[in-house]
Tab-separated table of N, CA and C in Angstrom:
chain	number	residue	atom	x	y	z
C	1	MET	N	0.919	-1.390	0.198
C	1	MET	CA	0.038	-0.158	-0.119
C	1	MET	C	0.576	1.689	-0.113
C	2	ARG	N	0.430	2.183	-0.886
C	2	ARG	CA	1.407	3.352	-1.105
C	2	ARG	C	0.815	4.240	0.322
C	3	LEU	N	2.141	4.938	0.796
C	3	LEU	CA	1.607	5.845	2.023
C	3	LEU	C	1.777	7.049	1.533
C	4	SER	N	2.344	7.434	0.600
C	4	SER	CA	2.021	8.713	-0.090
C	4	SER	C	2.208	8.511	-1.186
C	5	PRO	N	1.606	9.755	-2.020
C	5	PRO	CA	1.366	10.118	-3.586
C	5	PRO	C	2.872	9.633	-4.392
C	6	GLY	N	2.525	8.249	-5.774
C	6	GLY	CA	3.836	7.809	-6.108
C	6	GLY	C	3.732	6.646	-7.557
C	7	ARG	N	4.908	6.566	-7.856
C	7	ARG	CA	4.540	5.592	-8.747
C	7	ARG	C	5.090	4.226	-8.571
C	8	GLY	N	4.113	3.358	-8.599
C	8	GLY	CA	4.651	2.150	-7.989
C	8	GLY	C	5.901	1.904	-9.150
C	9	ASP	N	6.546	1.039	-8.159
C	9	ASP	CA	7.961	0.409	-9.124
C	9	ASP	C	8.310	-1.172	-9.152
C	10	SER	N	6.742	-1.722	-9.448
C	10	SER	CA	7.374	-3.404	-8.831
C	10	SER	C	6.505	-4.159	-10.261
C	11	PHE	N	5.724	-2.753	-10.782
C	11	PHE	CA	5.019	-4.049	-11.491
C	11	PHE	C	5.727	-3.193	-13.189
C	12	ARG	N	5.144	-4.579	-14.584
C	12	ARG	CA	6.054	-3.832	-15.623
C	12	ARG	C	5.258	-2.205	-16.274
C	13	ARG	N	3.825	-2.731	-16.067
C	13	ARG	CA	2.783	-1.101	-15.962
C	13	ARG	C	2.791	-0.469	-15.106
C	14	PRO	N	4.011	0.379	-14.050
C	14	PRO	CA	3.537	0.978	-13.041
C	14	PRO	C	1.904	2.152	-13.292
C	15	GLN	N	1.514	2.210	-12.455
C	15	GLN	CA	0.365	2.967	-11.954
C	15	GLN	C	0.913	4.582	-10.962
C	16	GLU	N	0.330	5.156	-11.189
C	16	GLU	CA	0.466	6.413	-10.172
C	16	GLU	C	-0.533	6.215	-9.189
C	17	LEU	N	-0.350	5.718	-8.089
C	17	LEU	CA	-1.302	5.600	-7.113
C	17	LEU	C	-1.095	6.826	-5.750
C	18	GLN	N	-2.222	6.891	-4.838
C	18	GLN	CA	-2.798	7.264	-4.138
C	18	GLN	C	-2.150	7.220	-2.192
C	19	PRO	N	-1.807	7.786	-1.770
C	19	PRO	CA	-2.141	6.997	-0.282
C	19	PRO	C	-2.869	5.948	0.243
C	20	GLY	N	-3.221	4.903	0.067
C	20	GLY	CA	-4.366	4.078	0.598
C	20	GLY	C	-4.215	2.897	-0.481
C	21	GLN	N	-3.642	3.272	-1.398
C	21	GLN	CA	-4.043	2.322	-2.683
C	21	GLN	C	-3.079	1.373	-2.684
C	22	PHE	N	-2.734	-0.055	-3.453
C	22	PHE	CA	-1.851	-0.707	-4.027
C	22	PHE	C	-2.244	-1.440	-5.462
C	23	GLN	N	-1.551	-1.387	-6.034
C	23	GLN	CA	-1.022	-2.244	-7.472
C	23	GLN	C	-1.356	-3.578	-7.576
C	24	PHE	N	-2.082	-4.801	-8.148
C	24	PHE	CA	-1.599	-5.952	-7.724
C	24	PHE	C	-1.915	-6.839	-9.265
C	25	SER	N	-1.563	-7.795	-8.721
C	25	SER	CA	-1.725	-9.375	-9.482
C	25	SER	C	-1.987	-10.213	-8.746
C	26	GLU	N	-2.992	-11.042	-9.611
C	26	GLU	CA	-4.273	-12.164	-8.967
C	26	GLU	C	-3.002	-13.274	-9.092
C	27	THR	N	-2.422	-13.066	-10.226
C	27	THR	CA	-1.086	-14.423	-10.476
C	27	THR	C	-0.103	-13.904	-8.980
C	28	ARG	N	0.242	-13.026	-8.892
C	28	ARG	CA	1.448	-12.316	-8.203
C	28	ARG	C	1.079	-12.749	-6.557
C	29	LEU	N	-0.296	-12.790	-6.251
C	29	LEU	CA	-0.634	-12.700	-5.136
C	29	LEU	C	-0.888	-13.989	-4.570
C	30	ALA	N	-1.393	-14.888	-5.806
C	30	ALA	CA	-1.086	-16.818	-5.646
C	30	ALA	C	-0.424	-17.249	-5.205
C	31	GLU	N	0.660	-16.783	-6.577
C	31	GLU	CA	2.124	-16.749	-5.616
C	31	GLU	C	2.983	-16.670	-4.417
C	32	GLU	N	2.572	-15.902	-4.559
C	32	GLU	CA	3.186	-15.382	-2.987
C	32	GLU	C	2.725	-15.686	-1.392
C	33	TRP	N	1.146	-15.692	-1.932
C	33	TRP	CA	0.478	-16.678	-0.663
C	33	TRP	C	0.254	-18.141	-0.886
C	34	ASN	N	0.613	-18.539	-1.998
C	34	ASN	CA	0.479	-20.034	-2.059
C	34	ASN	C	-0.683	-20.475	-2.033
C	35	ILE	N	-1.959	-20.264	-2.937
C	35	ILE	CA	-3.364	-20.527	-2.726
C	35	ILE	C	-3.548	-20.188	-4.208
C	36	GLY	N	-4.527	-20.953	-4.763
C	36	GLY	CA	-5.417	-20.988	-6.065
C	36	GLY	C	-5.185	-19.246	-6.704
C	37	ARG	N	-5.280	-19.279	-7.803
C	37	ARG	CA	-5.548	-17.422	-8.345
C	37	ARG	C	-7.732	-17.118	-8.184
C	38	LYS	N	-8.149	-18.434	-8.309
C	38	LYS	CA	-9.888	-18.222	-7.785
C	38	LYS	C	-9.963	-18.347	-6.367
C	39	ARG	N	-9.426	-18.647	-5.936
C	39	ARG	CA	-9.288	-17.894	-4.069
C	39	ARG	C	-8.609	-16.767	-3.852
C	40	ILE	N	-7.789	-15.937	-5.097
C	40	ILE	CA	-7.978	-14.631	-4.888
C	40	ILE	C	-9.014	-13.797	-5.441
C	41	ARG	N	-9.178	-14.277	-6.348
C	41	ARG	CA	-10.464	-13.484	-6.716
C	41	ARG	C	-11.460	-13.534	-5.852
C	42	ASN	N	-12.055	-14.455	-5.142
C	42	ASN	CA	-12.633	-14.425	-4.129
C	42	ASN	C	-12.937	-14.153	-2.642
C	43	LEU	N	-11.520	-13.722	-2.269
C	43	LEU	CA	-10.900	-12.695	-1.378
C	43	LEU	C	-11.129	-11.577	-1.736
C	44	LEU	N	-10.411	-11.562	-2.836
C	44	LEU	CA	-10.341	-9.653	-3.200
C	44	LEU	C	-12.468	-9.284	-3.473
C	45	ALA	N	-13.218	-9.776	-3.903
C	45	ALA	CA	-14.377	-9.672	-3.893
C	45	ALA	C	-15.176	-9.709	-2.857
C	46	THR	N	-15.307	-10.453	-2.070
C	46	THR	CA	-15.680	-10.328	-0.948
C	46	THR	C	-14.722	-9.425	0.002
C	47	MET	N	-13.771	-9.419	-0.204
C	47	MET	CA	-13.035	-7.694	0.496
C	47	MET	C	-13.917	-6.696	0.119
C	48	GLU	N	-14.479	-6.656	-1.298
C	48	GLU	CA	-14.840	-5.142	-1.632
C	48	GLU	C	-16.689	-5.309	-1.167
C	49	ARG	N	-17.039	-6.534	-1.306
C	49	ARG	CA	-18.149	-6.669	-0.915
C	49	ARG	C	-18.650	-5.674	0.410
C	50	LEU	N	-17.211	-5.994	1.466
C	50	LEU	CA	-17.661	-5.740	2.581
C	50	LEU	C	-17.266	-4.500	3.402
C	51	GLY	N	-16.733	-3.648	1.886
C	51	GLY	CA	-16.600	-2.510	1.908
C	51	GLY	C	-14.685	-1.881	1.810
C	52	MET	N	-14.192	-3.469	2.197
C	52	MET	CA	-12.999	-3.227	2.420
C	52	MET	C	-12.069	-2.650	1.648
C	53	ILE	N	-12.168	-2.572	0.622
C	53	ILE	CA	-11.421	-2.202	-0.406
C	53	ILE	C	-12.308	-1.948	-1.791
C	54	ALA	N	-11.711	-0.966	-3.008
C	54	ALA	CA	-12.373	-0.915	-4.170
C	54	ALA	C	-11.054	-1.199	-5.006
C	55	VAL	N	-11.556	-1.895	-6.143
C	55	VAL	CA	-11.060	-2.607	-6.776
C	55	VAL	C	-11.195	-1.803	-8.323
C	56	GLU	N	-10.194	-1.147	-8.831
C	56	GLU	CA	-10.113	-0.661	-10.278
C	56	GLU	C	-9.203	-1.626	-11.672
C	57	ALA	N	-10.075	-2.351	-12.083
C	57	ALA	CA	-9.508	-3.134	-12.594
C	57	ALA	C	-9.199	-2.709	-14.594
C	58	SER	N	-8.207	-2.884	-14.803
C	58	SER	CA	-8.243	-2.940	-16.378
C	58	SER	C	-6.963	-3.549	-17.299
C	59	LYS	N	-6.734	-3.091	-18.101
C	59	LYS	CA	-5.990	-4.064	-19.334
C	59	LYS	C	-4.721	-3.885	-18.855
C	60	THR	N	-4.214	-2.989	-18.150
C	60	THR	CA	-3.077	-2.352	-17.883
C	60	THR	C	-2.922	-3.401	-16.240
C	61	ALA	N	-3.617	-2.672	-15.913
C	61	ALA	CA	-3.489	-3.092	-14.076
C	61	ALA	C	-4.622	-3.158	-13.056
C	62	SER	N	-4.460	-3.256	-11.980
C	62	SER	CA	-5.229	-3.601	-11.333
C	62	SER	C	-4.989	-2.717	-9.872
C	63	VAL	N	-5.564	-1.795	-9.386
C	63	VAL	CA	-5.288	-0.894	-7.886
C	63	VAL	C	-6.464	-1.442	-7.448
C	64	ALA	N	-6.279	-1.902	-6.167
C	64	ALA	CA	-7.262	-1.536	-5.072
C	64	ALA	C	-6.728	-0.373	-4.206
C	65	SER	N	-7.562	0.017	-3.610
C	65	SER	CA	-7.746	1.341	-2.305
C	65	SER	C	-8.285	0.591	-1.098
C	66	MET	N	-7.733	0.790	0.008
C	66	MET	CA	-7.959	0.106	0.726
C	66	MET	C	-9.174	1.666	1.466
C	67	THR	N	-10.288	0.922	1.888
C	67	THR	CA	-11.264	1.993	2.059
C	67	THR	C	-11.377	1.757	3.341
C	68	CYS	N	-11.352	0.810	4.017
C	68	CYS	CA	-10.923	0.019	5.328
C	68	CYS	C	-10.429	1.117	6.091
C	69	ILE	N	-9.375	1.738	6.151
C	69	ILE	CA	-8.205	2.288	6.947
C	69	ILE	C	-8.728	3.369	6.461
C	70	GLU	N	-8.653	4.898	7.730
C	70	GLU	CA	-8.711	5.750	7.707
C	70	GLU	C	-7.579	6.845	7.849
C	71	GLU	N	-7.055	6.259	8.569
C	71	GLU	CA	-5.483	7.059	8.981
C	71	GLU	C	-3.637	5.787	9.658
C	72	TRP	N	-2.926	6.781	9.240
C	72	TRP	CA	-1.699	5.845	10.032
C	72	TRP	C	-1.052	7.280	10.115
C	73	THR	N	-0.033	6.695	10.245
C	73	THR	CA	1.274	7.409	10.460
C	73	THR	C	2.050	6.925	9.814
C	74	ASP	N	3.353	7.648	9.056
C	74	ASP	CA	4.152	7.391	8.233
C	74	ASP	C	5.883	7.107	8.792
C	75	PHE	N	6.216	7.189	7.910
C	75	PHE	CA	7.702	6.623	8.611
C	75	PHE	C	8.590	7.904	9.399
C	76	GLN	N	8.309	8.909	8.964
C	76	GLN	CA	8.311	10.512	9.695
C	76	GLN	C	7.919	10.721	10.940
C	77	ASN	N	6.403	9.797	11.867
C	77	ASN	CA	5.274	10.072	12.376
C	77	ASN	C	4.948	11.114	12.129
C	78	ARG	N	4.660	11.213	10.769
C	78	ARG	CA	3.364	11.910	10.719
C	78	ARG	C	2.000	11.371	10.330
C	79	ARG	N	0.905	12.450	10.860
C	79	ARG	CA	-0.237	11.399	10.149
C	79	ARG	C	-1.175	11.481	8.894
C	80	VAL	N	-1.256	10.610	8.748
C	80	VAL	CA	-1.363	10.687	6.832
C	80	VAL	C	-3.368	9.962	7.107
C	81	ILE	N	-3.777	11.217	6.421
C	81	ILE	CA	-5.461	10.682	5.885
C	81	ILE	C	-4.936	9.946	4.946
C	82	ASN	N	-6.377	8.918	4.906
C	82	ASN	CA	-6.285	7.984	3.711
C	82	ASN	C	-7.671	8.772	3.249
C	83	LEU	N	-7.306	9.106	2.124
C	83	LEU	CA	-8.312	9.683	1.058
C	83	LEU	C	-9.301	8.964	0.299
C	84	CYS	N	-8.884	7.651	0.196
C	84	CYS	CA	-9.667	6.193	-0.616
C	84	CYS	C	-10.417	5.982	-0.053
C	85	ASN	N	-10.977	6.103	1.592
C	85	ASN	CA	-11.466	6.059	2.647
C	85	ASN	C	-12.576	7.272	2.405
C	86	PRO	N	-13.699	6.284	1.882
C	86	PRO	CA	-15.217	7.125	1.146
C	86	PRO	C	-15.789	8.135	2.083
C	87	ALA	N	-15.799	8.055	3.853
C	87	ALA	CA	-16.483	8.930	4.663
C	87	ALA	C	-15.539	9.606	4.885
C	88	LEU	N	-14.738	9.899	3.975
C	88	LEU	CA	-12.874	11.174	4.985
C	88	LEU	C	-13.342	11.915	3.578
C	89	ASN	N	-13.563	11.251	2.013
C	89	ASN	CA	-13.423	12.034	1.211
C	89	ASN	C	-14.580	12.523	0.632
C	90	GLY	N	-16.079	12.896	1.432
C	90	GLY	CA	-17.007	13.058	0.513
C	90	GLY	C	-17.763	11.907	-0.492
C	91	ILE	N	-17.264	10.982	-0.440
C	91	ILE	CA	-17.980	10.127	-2.065
C	91	ILE	C	-19.214	9.183	-1.389
């Protein structure tokens, strides 16, 4: 998850991400967590249905916004508000 605005750097087609967002690959998550892609897809769908994340998928990338996290403290001990949280950004 991005803690500050910036470009993801771990993908072939990195996206500009805002705080509270992460770029993902179902295949990469399945390999990392040692479970099947279908289970990953079901997990992400369940998290989205529960309002924990909002997923935007395109031909070039999949990006999830962590809508359930309101704020966090960054590495310089500064409070960061999650603009992906609907309750905090007026969506």
